[in-house]
């Protein structure tokens, strides 16, 4: 956990410096009236100080609890994240309904242990319900992709 | 006013949405791994096409139902459906093991109902007075209020105040993206058109609260729950009623008070109530062995929070907890701005919320006492099907906000960030509160300085400002004082 917190502190430290530098390019404060840069600069300074304090506090901490980041269970999460980014791309290229059916069928097959016809019915029913509720009832247009 | 509000609430469609909301919330709440915040975030996109009253009352229904629903799995499986029910599991499961699951559920249901009603009374009595007082606020007071909200949330939510501050400032910085309202300058947009109007906080909330939880669900997808206990009749015994009423009045009020403090949610309220009930008990040593008062106290308190959390949200525009933050989103989508002016400009909607909260609690009582067996069937829905459905709802929900794929990308990115926040024990609530309160704080900060011609002492120019200043100091110093006190106690 200690190394994780150090990485977290470093991440926020970099973000605060980045925001601070970008803010300097914005119009400055005039006649005591704050410009668009004042607020982000103030917030980035608070973030910088907090990140440094967290880093120092964690650096001198002795107890180390382990955060599971590359275990079997976590790899399953990273695969899911990648699959969802792929689903987003395929949704725009192929279309909402077909991509959603494939995504649901894929996940249920991968995570569960069901017979193929149950998986097909399940994916089909969920896709149809969600499509009908959002498209016909809530009037959300799903107009993208070459199919539907 | 009351007649107008009743006209709004007593429409069949609104009543139906309240019932559906409570039933849906109970289903979400009783499923371990699905939190109240996640449930409300998932239902939010469904409200975009509704009018303001239908929308907010559906969400209130889900909120009330989910906070109560967590007690079902806590009692039957020893696995709290939501963090707010963790205290209930301590004695509830012991009663279920003794074959008194029905009695325990009956106590939980009636206590939750009475706690909810008490909080509703608090909301009705306090909100108009507070809103009237808040009308005296000008830019410096609103800035100090926003800062107080951010400071208290950063110091209370999560395990570390520093991490809370980092999470809160992260949210504030995200809120600065887009065209500056006062000067029209582009801030951090990188010439990306999608960023010109800033990042909408609804996809961020869906990502941080729903998508990230679904990723956590993937992580422990093969963890099996224990079997459900058999249920006898779900109604409290005659000897339990005195205890239920006594506890509900006391701990429901405590829950309402705790809920009104920004950043303190139902989970903290229920543990405070459990601790108080134990210290007040004639036989504290029996706590944890299945005592009715140990179920009644936390359940009254956690449902007491529901009304309490709405007090700062409706009167000041400062959310009491993450669910109230989502409700601010729902009201904003409907063109309503929570805060003191809401009571002047849209009073019927405010009173409809009061009545709706009361009806949601009645609905929860009726469904809880009559259909608990039906709701426990939800516990058998496999995670392998549930998690992909949540993925899909997150995608469609964030797209439905503005029919914009960019919002889906934002949701997905924040889902990933939320997952790592979870792993590193970073509370996402301060980030959301930063995102909501950041623009309020900045615009009032700049307006106050404009009015005072750059004099920073304007932020300490009135008694209200000084009060908030003291409260900010207390909220920031409180964790250190608490640590010192605990150190001395253990020494």
Coordinates of C-alpha atoms in Angstrom, one line a residue, chain A residues 27-35 38, chain B residues 446 448-456:
Chain A
X27 CA -4.8 35.9 -18.9
X28 CA -3.4 37.3 -15.6
X29 CA -5.1 39.0 -12.7
X30 CA -5.7 42.7 -13.4
X31 CA -6.2 45.5 -10.8
X32 CA -6.7 42.9 -8.0
X33 CA -9.6 41.3 -10.0
X34 CA -8.8 37.6 -10.4
X35 CA -8.4 36.3 -13.9
X38 CA -6.2 32.5 -10.3
Chain B
X446 CA -14.2 35.9 -8.2
X448 CA -16.6 38.6 -4.1
X449 CA -13.2 39.9 -5.1
X450 CA -14.7 41.9 -8.0
X451 CA -17.2 43.5 -5.6
X452 CA -14.4 44.2 -3.0
X453 CA -12.0 45.4 -5.6
X454 CA -9.5 42.7 -4.9
X455 CA -9.6 42.9 -1.0
X456 CA -9.3 39.4 0.3

